[in-house]
Tab-separated table of C-alpha atoms in Angstrom:
chain	number	residue	atom	x	y	z
B	9	MET	CA	-13.629	-24.648	-8.229
B	10	GLU	CA	-15.006	-21.267	-7.300
B	11	LYS	CA	-15.334	-18.947	-10.218
B	12	LYS	CA	-13.688	-15.571	-9.979
B	13	THR	CA	-15.110	-12.352	-11.341
B	14	ASN	CA	-13.376	-10.879	-14.358
B	15	GLN	CA	-12.509	-7.333	-13.220
B	16	SER	CA	-11.235	-5.839	-16.466
B	17	GLY	CA	-10.567	-6.769	-20.074
B	18	SER	CA	-11.729	-10.041	-21.589
B	19	LEU	CA	-10.495	-13.592	-21.214
B	20	ARG	CA	-7.196	-14.149	-22.941
B	21	PRO	CA	-5.246	-17.322	-23.822
B	22	PRO	CA	-3.859	-18.884	-20.613
B	23	ILE	CA	-0.134	-19.072	-20.199
B	24	VAL	CA	0.718	-22.594	-19.026
B	25	THR	CA	3.931	-24.062	-17.756
B	26	ILE	CA	4.597	-27.744	-17.608
B	27	LEU	CA	6.719	-28.857	-14.655
B	28	GLY	CA	7.929	-32.156	-13.279
B	29	HIS	CA	10.809	-34.568	-12.743
B	30	VAL	CA	13.231	-35.343	-15.582
B	31	ASP	CA	11.998	-38.257	-17.889
B	32	HIS	CA	8.390	-38.045	-16.479
B	33	GLY	CA	7.090	-37.381	-19.989
B	34	LYS	CA	6.812	-33.536	-20.041
B	35	THR	CA	8.126	-33.169	-23.571
B	36	THR	CA	6.116	-36.108	-24.865
B	37	LEU	CA	3.036	-34.733	-23.251
B	38	LEU	CA	3.574	-31.320	-24.821
B	39	ASP	CA	4.095	-32.998	-28.202
B	40	ALA	CA	0.860	-34.858	-27.794
B	41	ILE	CA	-1.028	-31.570	-26.996
B	42	ARG	CA	0.554	-29.864	-30.014
B	43	LYS	CA	-0.921	-32.511	-32.337
B	44	THR	CA	-4.286	-31.048	-31.560
B	45	ASN	CA	-3.075	-27.700	-32.890
B	46	VAL	CA	-5.283	-26.682	-35.823
B	47	ALA	CA	-3.078	-23.744	-36.905
B	48	GLY	CA	-0.036	-25.951	-37.066
B	49	LYS	CA	-1.320	-28.637	-39.326
B	50	GLU	CA	-0.300	-26.824	-42.487
B	51	ILE	CA	3.347	-27.326	-41.628
B	52	GLY	CA	2.874	-30.825	-40.195
B	53	SER	CA	4.666	-30.346	-36.873
B	54	ILE	CA	5.918	-27.479	-34.833
B	55	THR	CA	9.597	-26.943	-34.370
B	56	GLN	CA	10.087	-24.743	-31.303
B	57	SER	CA	12.512	-21.902	-31.848
B	58	THR	CA	11.736	-20.418	-28.437
B	59	LEU	CA	10.666	-21.541	-25.066
B	60	ALA	CA	7.046	-20.701	-25.958
B	61	SER	CA	4.574	-22.336	-28.221
B	62	GLN	CA	0.887	-21.868	-28.828
B	63	VAL	CA	-1.891	-24.295	-29.800
B	64	VAL	CA	-5.356	-23.618	-31.151
B	65	THR	CA	-8.110	-26.109	-30.243
B	66	PRO	CA	-10.726	-27.281	-32.757
B	67	GLU	CA	-13.072	-24.807	-31.083
B	68	GLY	CA	-10.742	-21.959	-31.845
B	69	LYS	CA	-9.443	-21.431	-28.300
B	70	LYS	CA	-5.709	-20.665	-27.774
B	71	ILE	CA	-3.349	-21.946	-25.092
B	72	THR	CA	0.238	-20.711	-24.707
B	73	PHE	CA	2.745	-23.138	-23.266
B	74	ILE	CA	6.029	-22.161	-21.659
B	75	ASP	CA	8.710	-24.869	-21.607
B	76	THR	CA	10.904	-24.658	-18.545
B	77	PRO	CA	13.859	-26.956	-18.903
B	78	GLY	CA	15.646	-27.223	-15.537
B	79	HIS	CA	13.076	-24.794	-14.175
B	80	ALA	CA	15.547	-21.957	-15.015
B	81	VAL	CA	12.971	-19.518	-16.258
B	82	PHE	CA	10.542	-20.399	-13.513
B	83	SER	CA	13.014	-19.794	-10.748
B	84	GLN	CA	14.183	-16.518	-12.212
B	85	MET	CA	10.653	-15.277	-12.469
B	86	ARG	CA	10.077	-16.220	-8.863
B	87	ALA	CA	13.232	-14.417	-7.751
B	88	ARG	CA	11.917	-11.180	-9.423
B	89	GLY	CA	8.489	-11.490	-7.933
B	90	ALA	CA	6.966	-11.980	-11.370
B	91	LYS	CA	4.776	-14.894	-12.420
B	92	VAL	CA	5.070	-15.852	-16.064
B	93	ALA	CA	2.460	-18.616	-15.883
B	94	ASP	CA	-1.222	-18.288	-15.201
B	95	LEU	CA	-1.444	-22.000	-14.684
B	96	ALA	CA	0.984	-24.828	-13.979
B	97	VAL	CA	0.679	-28.501	-14.998
B	98	LEU	CA	2.508	-30.789	-12.591
B	99	VAL	CA	3.537	-33.970	-14.421
B	100	VAL	CA	4.094	-37.157	-12.361
B	101	SER	CA	4.975	-40.507	-14.025
B	102	ALA	CA	2.783	-43.385	-12.971
B	103	ASP	CA	5.723	-45.811	-12.823
B	104	ASP	CA	8.028	-43.468	-10.955
B	105	GLY	CA	5.881	-41.456	-8.544
B	106	VAL	CA	7.034	-38.350	-6.714
B	107	LYS	CA	10.749	-37.550	-7.225
B	108	PRO	CA	13.055	-34.718	-6.122
B	109	GLN	CA	12.226	-32.358	-9.037
B	110	THR	CA	8.514	-33.095	-8.551
B	111	LYS	CA	8.857	-31.656	-5.001
B	112	GLU	CA	10.956	-28.752	-6.274
B	113	ALA	CA	8.341	-27.937	-8.951
B	114	LEU	CA	5.558	-28.097	-6.383
B	115	GLY	CA	7.587	-25.784	-4.237
B	116	TYR	CA	7.727	-23.214	-7.073
B	117	ILE	CA	4.000	-23.581	-7.625
B	118	LYS	CA	3.171	-22.883	-3.992
B	119	GLU	CA	5.624	-19.972	-3.659
B	120	THR	CA	4.166	-18.140	-6.652
B	121	ASN	CA	0.569	-19.147	-5.612
B	122	THR	CA	-0.012	-20.405	-9.197
B	123	PRO	CA	-3.246	-22.330	-9.873
B	124	PHE	CA	-2.320	-25.867	-10.994
B	125	LEU	CA	-3.464	-29.237	-11.960
B	126	VAL	CA	-1.796	-32.637	-11.723
B	127	VAL	CA	-1.261	-35.007	-14.638
B	128	ILE	CA	-0.213	-38.612	-14.066
B	129	THR	CA	1.491	-39.822	-17.269
B	130	LYS	CA	2.534	-43.172	-18.640
B	131	ILE	CA	-0.724	-44.901	-17.435
B	132	ASP	CA	-0.359	-47.325	-20.461
B	133	LEU	CA	2.700	-48.965	-19.018
B	134	PRO	CA	2.273	-52.521	-17.644
B	135	GLN	CA	2.090	-52.994	-13.864
B	136	VAL	CA	1.935	-49.266	-13.003
B	137	ASN	CA	0.271	-48.436	-9.681
B	138	ILE	CA	-1.687	-45.239	-10.206
B	139	GLU	CA	-3.117	-45.174	-6.713
B	140	LYS	CA	0.385	-45.341	-5.232
B	141	ALA	CA	1.447	-42.359	-7.339
B	142	LYS	CA	-1.670	-40.447	-6.242
B	143	GLY	CA	-0.912	-41.270	-2.605
B	144	GLN	CA	2.645	-39.924	-2.911
B	145	ILE	CA	1.359	-36.685	-4.425
B	146	GLU	CA	-1.199	-36.271	-1.594
B	147	LYS	CA	1.644	-36.707	0.942
B	148	GLU	CA	3.142	-33.520	-0.480
B	149	GLY	CA	0.002	-31.609	0.577
B	150	VAL	CA	-2.002	-31.789	-2.592
B	151	SER	CA	-5.771	-32.369	-2.166
B	152	PHE	CA	-7.609	-33.626	-5.265
B	153	GLU	CA	-11.044	-32.783	-6.405
B	154	GLY	CA	-13.560	-35.456	-5.163
B	155	LYS	CA	-11.466	-36.085	-2.082
B	156	GLY	CA	-12.050	-32.811	-0.236
B	157	GLY	CA	-9.643	-30.702	-2.317
B	158	ASN	CA	-9.824	-28.513	-5.429
B	159	THR	CA	-6.853	-29.678	-7.465
B	160	PRO	CA	-7.837	-31.348	-10.720
B	161	LEU	CA	-6.255	-34.733	-11.538
B	162	ILE	CA	-5.951	-36.006	-15.072
B	163	LEU	CA	-4.680	-39.505	-16.179
B	164	VAL	CA	-2.933	-39.372	-19.477
B	165	SER	CA	-1.121	-41.637	-21.921
B	166	ALA	CA	0.780	-39.412	-24.343
B	167	LYS	CA	1.656	-42.439	-26.469
B	168	SER	CA	-1.970	-43.480	-27.118
B	169	GLY	CA	-3.464	-39.995	-26.689
B	170	LYS	CA	-5.766	-41.118	-23.868
B	171	GLY	CA	-6.689	-38.161	-21.618
B	172	ILE	CA	-5.137	-35.519	-23.796
B	173	ASN	CA	-8.402	-33.896	-24.762
B	174	ASP	CA	-9.481	-34.041	-21.154
B	175	LEU	CA	-6.300	-32.276	-20.195
B	176	VAL	CA	-6.797	-29.458	-22.709
B	177	GLU	CA	-10.402	-29.016	-21.667
B	178	MET	CA	-9.423	-28.791	-17.974
B	179	ILE	CA	-6.700	-26.225	-18.744
B	180	LEU	CA	-9.345	-24.068	-20.460
B	181	LEU	CA	-11.796	-24.648	-17.624
B	182	VAL	CA	-9.295	-23.707	-14.889
B	183	SER	CA	-8.285	-20.559	-16.864
B	184	GLU	CA	-11.941	-19.551	-17.168
B	185	VAL	CA	-12.588	-20.186	-13.446
B	186	ASN	CA	-9.551	-18.068	-12.584
B	187	ALA	CA	-10.735	-15.297	-14.889
B	188	ILE	CA	-7.466	-14.899	-16.751
B	189	ALA	CA	-8.018	-11.587	-18.554
B	190	GLY	CA	-6.186	-9.221	-20.852
B	191	ASP	CA	-7.103	-6.039	-22.643
B	192	ALA	CA	-5.792	-5.766	-26.226
B	193	GLU	CA	-6.407	-2.093	-26.101
B	194	GLY	CA	-4.815	-1.583	-22.684
B	195	VAL	CA	-1.255	-0.651	-21.617
B	196	LEU	CA	1.382	-3.100	-22.935
B	197	GLU	CA	2.616	-5.589	-20.426
B	198	GLY	CA	4.757	-8.682	-20.932
B	199	LEU	CA	7.546	-10.779	-19.517
B	200	VAL	CA	10.895	-11.706	-20.980
B	201	ILE	CA	11.186	-15.480	-20.971
B	202	GLU	CA	14.316	-15.928	-23.070
B	203	THR	CA	17.049	-13.848	-24.730
B	204	SER	CA	19.612	-14.786	-27.390
B	205	LYS	CA	21.690	-13.364	-30.202
B	206	ASP	CA	21.865	-14.509	-33.793
B	207	LYS	CA	22.592	-13.034	-37.211
B	208	ARG	CA	19.603	-10.716	-36.751
B	209	GLY	CA	21.073	-9.326	-33.499
B	210	PRO	CA	19.638	-9.479	-29.988
B	211	VAL	CA	16.468	-11.556	-29.932
B	212	VAL	CA	14.145	-11.159	-26.990
B	213	SER	CA	11.363	-13.750	-26.424
B	214	VAL	CA	8.408	-12.351	-24.599
B	215	VAL	CA	4.952	-13.467	-23.569
B	216	ILE	CA	2.386	-10.595	-23.781
B	217	THR	CA	0.029	-10.434	-20.838
B	218	ASN	CA	-1.781	-7.160	-21.630
B	219	GLY	CA	-2.050	-4.739	-24.458
B	220	THR	CA	-0.702	-5.139	-27.910
B	221	ILE	CA	2.875	-4.920	-29.213
B	222	LYS	CA	3.385	-3.558	-32.743
B	223	VAL	CA	6.227	-3.112	-35.129
B	224	GLY	CA	7.585	0.443	-34.753
B	225	MET	CA	6.491	0.770	-31.100
B	226	ASP	CA	8.838	2.113	-28.442
B	227	VAL	CA	9.194	-0.369	-25.636
B	228	ALA	CA	11.320	-0.909	-22.546
B	229	GLY	CA	12.686	-4.099	-21.017
B	230	GLY	CA	13.869	-3.141	-17.536
B	231	ASP	CA	16.191	-0.136	-18.119
B	232	ILE	CA	16.850	-1.023	-21.826
B	233	ASN	CA	14.800	0.861	-24.393
B	234	ALA	CA	14.091	-0.345	-27.908
B	235	LYS	CA	12.125	0.449	-30.995
B	236	VAL	CA	10.549	-2.770	-32.340
B	237	ARG	CA	12.090	-3.526	-35.757
B	238	GLY	CA	10.539	-6.979	-36.174
B	239	LEU	CA	8.112	-9.394	-34.607
B	240	PHE	CA	7.944	-13.173	-35.000
B	241	ASP	CA	5.446	-15.629	-33.657
B	242	HIS	CA	6.421	-18.878	-32.026
B	243	LEU	CA	6.669	-20.584	-35.411
B	244	GLY	CA	9.187	-17.997	-36.645
B	245	LYS	CA	6.657	-16.306	-38.907
B	246	THR	CA	6.839	-12.532	-39.375
B	247	ILE	CA	3.898	-10.714	-37.762
B	248	LYS	CA	2.913	-7.067	-37.379
B	249	LYS	CA	1.452	-7.311	-33.868
B	250	ALA	CA	0.769	-9.675	-30.926
B	251	GLY	CA	-1.841	-9.424	-28.190
B	252	PRO	CA	-2.655	-10.761	-24.702
B	253	GLY	CA	-1.408	-14.315	-24.180
B	254	ASP	CA	0.727	-14.440	-27.271
B	255	PRO	CA	4.371	-15.519	-27.355
B	256	VAL	CA	6.536	-13.354	-29.533
B	257	GLN	CA	10.159	-12.731	-30.481
B	258	ILE	CA	11.214	-9.042	-30.612
B	259	LEU	CA	14.041	-7.518	-32.690
B	260	GLY	CA	15.230	-3.983	-31.916
B	261	PHE	CA	16.874	-4.182	-28.490
B	262	PRO	CA	20.412	-2.769	-28.483
B	263	ASN	CA	21.283	-5.148	-25.599
B	264	LEU	CA	19.643	-8.156	-24.000
B	265	PRO	CA	17.348	-7.452	-21.055
B	266	THR	CA	17.390	-9.853	-18.119
B	267	VAL	CA	15.135	-12.885	-18.200
B	268	GLY	CA	12.172	-12.058	-15.991
B	269	GLU	CA	12.138	-8.344	-16.699
B	270	LYS	CA	8.828	-6.710	-17.543
B	271	ILE	CA	8.170	-5.360	-21.018
B	272	SER	CA	6.341	-2.048	-21.132
B	273	SER	CA	5.355	0.532	-23.755
B	274	GLN	CA	6.502	3.275	-21.434
B	275	ILE	CA	10.157	4.360	-21.400
B	276	GLU	CA	11.045	3.861	-17.752
B	277	ARG	CA	14.427	5.288	-17.164
B	278	SER	CA	13.673	7.793	-14.468
B	279	SER	CA	14.871	5.703	-11.596
B	280	VAL	CA	17.052	3.049	-13.105
B	281	SER	CA	18.985	4.472	-15.969
B	282	GLU	CA	21.565	7.069	-16.717
B	283	LYS	CA	19.556	10.006	-15.538
B	284	LYS	CA	20.738	12.814	-13.309
B	285	PHE	CA	18.398	13.896	-10.551
B	286	GLU	CA	18.921	17.685	-10.556
B	287	SER	CA	15.189	18.300	-10.954
B	288	GLY	CA	13.638	14.864	-10.275
B	289	MET	CA	15.806	13.790	-7.367
B	290	LEU	CA	14.987	10.610	-5.451
B	291	HIS	CA	15.266	12.433	-2.121
B	292	LYS	CA	15.376	16.119	-1.376
B	293	ILE	CA	18.930	17.179	-0.682
B	294	GLU	CA	19.158	18.578	2.904
B	295	LYS	CA	22.026	19.921	4.820
B	296	GLY	CA	23.348	17.289	7.218
B	297	LYS	CA	22.347	14.332	5.024
B	298	ILE	CA	24.960	12.039	3.559
B	299	SER	CA	24.890	12.415	-0.207
B	300	ILE	CA	26.122	9.643	-2.532
B	301	VAL	CA	26.160	8.787	-6.143
B	302	VAL	CA	25.177	5.204	-6.791
B	303	LYS	CA	26.397	3.049	-9.644
B	304	THR	CA	25.472	-0.634	-10.231
B	305	ASN	CA	25.935	-3.247	-12.918
B	306	ASN	CA	22.212	-3.798	-13.581
B	307	ALA	CA	18.942	-1.984	-13.193
B	308	GLY	CA	17.274	-4.519	-10.846
B	309	THR	CA	20.085	-4.131	-8.292
B	310	LEU	CA	19.983	-0.362	-8.594
B	311	LYS	CA	16.256	-0.109	-7.955
B	312	ASP	CA	16.389	-2.456	-4.961
B	313	LEU	CA	19.473	-0.717	-3.486
B	314	VAL	CA	18.053	2.781	-3.759
B	315	ALA	CA	14.695	1.671	-2.387
B	316	ASN	CA	16.288	0.229	0.786
B	317	LEU	CA	18.712	2.943	1.760
B	318	PRO	CA	18.543	4.450	5.277
B	319	PRO	CA	16.752	7.810	5.531
B	320	GLU	CA	20.026	9.543	6.414
B	321	ILE	CA	21.377	8.765	2.897
B	322	VAL	CA	20.383	10.894	-0.071
B	323	VAL	CA	20.984	9.710	-3.644
B	324	THR	CA	21.735	12.710	-5.840
B	325	HIS	CA	22.466	10.641	-8.949
B	326	SER	CA	22.232	6.982	-9.897
B	327	SER	CA	22.719	4.954	-13.072
B	328	VAL	CA	23.656	1.613	-14.467
B	329	GLY	CA	27.141	1.058	-15.939
B	330	ASP	CA	30.798	1.984	-15.351
B	331	VAL	CA	31.670	4.918	-13.154
B	332	SER	CA	32.042	7.913	-15.462
B	333	GLU	CA	33.530	11.450	-15.342
B	334	SER	CA	30.022	12.887	-15.086
B	335	ASP	CA	29.499	10.828	-11.926
B	336	ILE	CA	32.594	12.474	-10.397
B	337	PHE	CA	31.223	15.968	-10.977
B	338	ALA	CA	27.736	14.980	-9.849
B	339	ALA	CA	29.137	13.750	-6.564
B	340	LYS	CA	31.212	16.912	-6.088
B	341	SER	CA	28.264	19.204	-6.751
B	342	SER	CA	25.885	17.535	-4.312
B	343	SER	CA	28.429	17.518	-1.570
B	344	LEU	CA	28.506	21.272	-1.559
B	345	VAL	CA	24.885	21.188	-0.418
B	346	THR	CA	25.155	18.460	2.203
B	347	ASN	CA	28.568	19.570	3.410
B	348	ASN	CA	29.885	16.026	3.295
B	349	PRO	CA	32.798	14.556	1.379
B	350	PRO	CA	31.878	13.775	-2.266
B	351	ARG	CA	31.325	10.016	-2.457
B	352	ILE	CA	30.412	7.373	-5.049
B	353	PHE	CA	29.257	3.888	-4.119
B	354	ALA	CA	29.863	1.420	-6.962
B	355	PHE	CA	28.257	-2.059	-6.734
B	356	GLU	CA	29.884	-4.437	-9.129
B	357	ALA	CA	30.358	-1.439	-11.453
B	358	LYS	CA	33.763	-1.010	-13.108
B	359	ILE	CA	35.970	2.039	-12.429
B	360	PRO	CA	38.064	2.925	-15.444
B	361	SER	CA	41.661	4.010	-14.547
B	362	SER	CA	41.142	7.452	-16.119
B	363	VAL	CA	38.020	7.961	-13.958
B	364	ALA	CA	39.867	6.801	-10.827
B	365	LYS	CA	42.585	9.328	-11.587
B	366	LEU	CA	40.082	12.119	-12.061
B	367	ALA	CA	38.322	11.217	-8.808
B	368	LYS	CA	41.596	11.465	-6.891
B	369	GLU	CA	42.334	14.937	-8.461
B	370	GLU	CA	38.821	16.223	-7.620
B	371	GLY	CA	38.838	14.754	-4.072
B	372	VAL	CA	35.945	12.421	-4.818
B	373	ILE	CA	35.877	9.124	-2.812
B	374	ILE	CA	34.924	5.983	-4.804
B	375	GLU	CA	34.059	2.895	-2.805
B	376	ARG	CA	33.432	-0.352	-4.742
B	377	PHE	CA	31.561	-3.377	-3.363
B	378	GLU	CA	30.985	-6.974	-4.444
B	379	LEU	CA	28.658	-7.938	-1.618
B	380	ILE	CA	25.531	-5.942	-0.938
B	381	TYR	CA	25.651	-6.334	2.799
B	382	LYS	CA	29.151	-4.878	2.852
B	383	LEU	CA	27.813	-1.808	1.107
B	384	PHE	CA	25.133	-1.348	3.703
B	385	GLU	CA	27.542	-1.927	6.583
B	386	ARG	CA	29.691	0.853	5.194
B	387	LEU	CA	26.660	3.144	5.015
B	388	GLU	CA	25.892	2.478	8.661
B	389	GLU	CA	29.493	3.404	9.537
B	390	LEU	CA	29.132	6.710	7.729
B	391	ILE	CA	25.830	7.378	9.466
B	392	LEU	CA	27.443	6.731	12.855
B	393	GLU	CA	30.435	8.911	12.029
B	394	GLY	CA	28.108	11.760	11.147
B	395	LYS	CA	25.835	11.533	14.090
B	396	GLU	CA	26.099	14.260	16.806
B	397	LYS	CA	27.335	12.972	20.178
B	398	VAL	CA	25.354	14.242	23.222
B	399	LEU	CA	27.800	15.668	25.783
B	400	GLY	CA	25.282	16.996	28.258
B	401	GLU	CA	21.596	17.330	28.985
B	402	ALA	CA	19.714	19.959	31.015
B	403	LYS	CA	16.046	20.467	31.735
B	404	ILE	CA	14.458	23.913	31.837
B	405	LEU	CA	12.817	24.425	35.227
B	406	ALA	CA	11.862	28.113	35.120
B	407	SER	CA	11.502	31.128	32.835
B	408	PHE	CA	11.987	34.753	33.898
B	409	PRO	CA	12.756	38.094	32.165
B	410	TYR	CA	16.121	39.846	32.260
B	411	GLU	CA	16.182	43.246	30.523
B	412	ASP	CA	14.707	42.547	27.065
B	413	LYS	CA	15.624	38.812	27.158
B	414	LEU	CA	14.294	35.652	28.771
B	415	VAL	CA	16.411	33.587	31.029
B	416	ALA	CA	16.061	29.779	30.994
B	417	GLY	CA	16.554	28.520	34.534
B	418	SER	CA	17.908	25.044	34.054
B	419	LYS	CA	19.389	21.982	35.757
B	420	ILE	CA	21.999	19.533	34.397
B	421	VAL	CA	20.493	16.055	34.174
B	422	LYS	CA	23.606	14.356	32.932
B	423	GLY	CA	26.971	15.177	31.486
B	424	ARG	CA	28.049	18.844	31.295
B	425	ILE	CA	27.337	21.992	29.330
B	426	LEU	CA	29.989	24.524	28.383
B	427	LYS	CA	29.247	28.079	27.389
B	428	THR	CA	30.959	27.530	24.046
B	429	ASP	CA	28.953	24.382	23.220
B	430	LYS	CA	26.613	23.876	20.307
B	431	LEU	CA	23.131	23.510	21.912
B	432	ILE	CA	19.826	22.107	20.699
B	433	LEU	CA	16.392	22.929	22.132
B	434	MET	CA	14.000	19.949	22.200
B	435	ARG	CA	10.380	19.521	23.218
B	436	LYS	CA	9.625	15.853	23.632
B	437	LYS	CA	11.256	14.398	20.513
B	438	GLU	CA	10.973	17.451	18.332
B	439	ILE	CA	13.953	19.664	17.657
B	440	LEU	CA	12.897	23.304	18.012
B	441	GLY	CA	16.241	24.800	16.960
B	442	GLU	CA	19.936	25.325	17.616
B	443	PHE	CA	21.495	28.090	19.661
B	444	LYS	CA	24.566	29.330	21.444
B	445	ILE	CA	24.869	30.736	25.006
B	446	ALA	CA	25.025	34.546	25.202
B	447	SER	CA	25.175	34.647	29.014
B	448	MET	CA	25.566	31.816	31.547
B	449	LYS	CA	25.249	32.404	35.302
B	450	LYS	CA	24.963	30.460	38.593
B	451	ASP	CA	23.860	32.479	41.744
B	452	LYS	CA	24.306	35.667	39.671
B	453	VAL	CA	27.935	34.825	38.948
B	454	ASN	CA	29.147	34.375	35.419
B	455	ILE	CA	30.308	30.833	34.723
B	456	ASP	CA	31.803	28.923	31.723
B	457	LYS	CA	30.310	25.454	32.459
B	458	ALA	CA	27.807	23.576	34.505
B	459	LEU	CA	28.169	19.973	35.719
B	460	ALA	CA	25.682	17.177	36.547
B	461	GLY	CA	23.169	18.283	39.267
B	462	GLU	CA	24.035	21.973	39.059
B	463	GLU	CA	21.342	24.637	38.446
B	464	PHE	CA	22.092	27.673	36.289
B	465	GLY	CA	20.559	30.246	34.051
B	466	ILE	CA	21.249	31.041	30.383
B	467	ILE	CA	20.282	33.576	27.744
B	468	MET	CA	20.077	32.041	24.263
B	469	THR	CA	21.190	33.475	20.979
B	470	PRO	CA	19.156	33.500	18.904
B	471	GLN	CA	16.291	33.677	21.467
B	472	LEU	CA	14.198	30.595	20.962
B	473	ASP	CA	10.600	30.145	22.153
B	474	PHE	CA	11.288	27.777	24.987
B	475	LYS	CA	8.920	26.501	27.672
B	476	VAL	CA	9.313	24.977	31.148
B	477	GLY	CA	9.919	21.251	30.591
B	478	ASP	CA	11.912	21.621	27.414
B	479	VAL	CA	15.334	19.958	27.154
B	480	ILE	CA	18.705	21.433	26.290
B	481	LEU	CA	21.250	19.147	24.620
B	482	SER	CA	24.917	19.818	24.294
B	483	VAL	CA	26.141	18.127	21.108
B	484	THR	CA	29.194	17.810	19.003
B	485	LYS	CA	30.293	15.670	16.052
């Protein structure tokens, strides 16, 4: 194993997830590891109240374990691009070998690029074929140390305790090699691994990855802000603070954030909460753009949706929750600037009947979507509807003075140009400006239109700074 350089902070307790097929001994293995927990001896055994637990080795080193029944948390973290575990332990039973959930777990490990080691359990059972189990694992693309690879392999009997100390030592070694660091004085960072409600209210279980969380601190979980009213360690004991690598339960959230959300000490509501963008708008409102108000049912969807909108779309207001009366007036105000119908796009957000009635009275269009691709299809339709259609194209061939004006001697390349058309002057792909025709002549005779192949001269109003080779487009909506 090649040792990495620790860039910042100091080494923190590794966060370890144990994965594998059902009945391959994951829980028994975790119980065997917990028996080495010095801090837990005073209460005999640990009763997990959350998905996370922590052990302290006789040498005083901590390891935080995340239990992932059914891989629910692991898959949710993967879906959000977050990695809760610094290290994964892939458990394979010696008597059963590689099974479907083994392959699934290995897939999660590879997708998140998580460092891992393999543990073959139940080696004490009679007539087990350890070499066969190893061979099956290797067929899944795992290369072990000593055989040309760098994946550690530990043989364990949770029943007798054989190999448990070796496993703990290897976990600590791999975490040191991978320079798993955290700065207790740094910015607070953590991940939500479980949420629930009990008589205390919403309870949010978090693993801290950086910084320190303290009672009384203002924190944010996604778009939900909270003041920490209480902190509990993995044993349910009241604590005042928790640092890097520690699992902790937080009281104080008004609602439950989504599993997989990041926890921060900064109140991050500027782009995903109920904030109007009069001064901090996501995009500058420009005439000709299509302005919309966006409402979604959760912050993650809102953030992704806004980030992937076409450049022709400008979001003037966005928030999580039901469509409200303020959304109606926000849409109406912005439409005055963009000169487009006031419009609200609601993705899985509810529209109260009173709000729907107000929207109708105010002339605001509300469109609701259940499928994200349908929403984007509708946006493309609006963009196409708003695009200007080219009716004719001419190329400027000459420039000559007439009284105090300049005449653009031109030739129709395709289509037609009418004297009453809206015209655009272009140089290569750059729009130089819009103009109307003040005078249009062919062979010194006034004309009202020119067709494909015809040559003619025009005087622009306003007079634009054209050059030979520029293109004139006749456009209309």
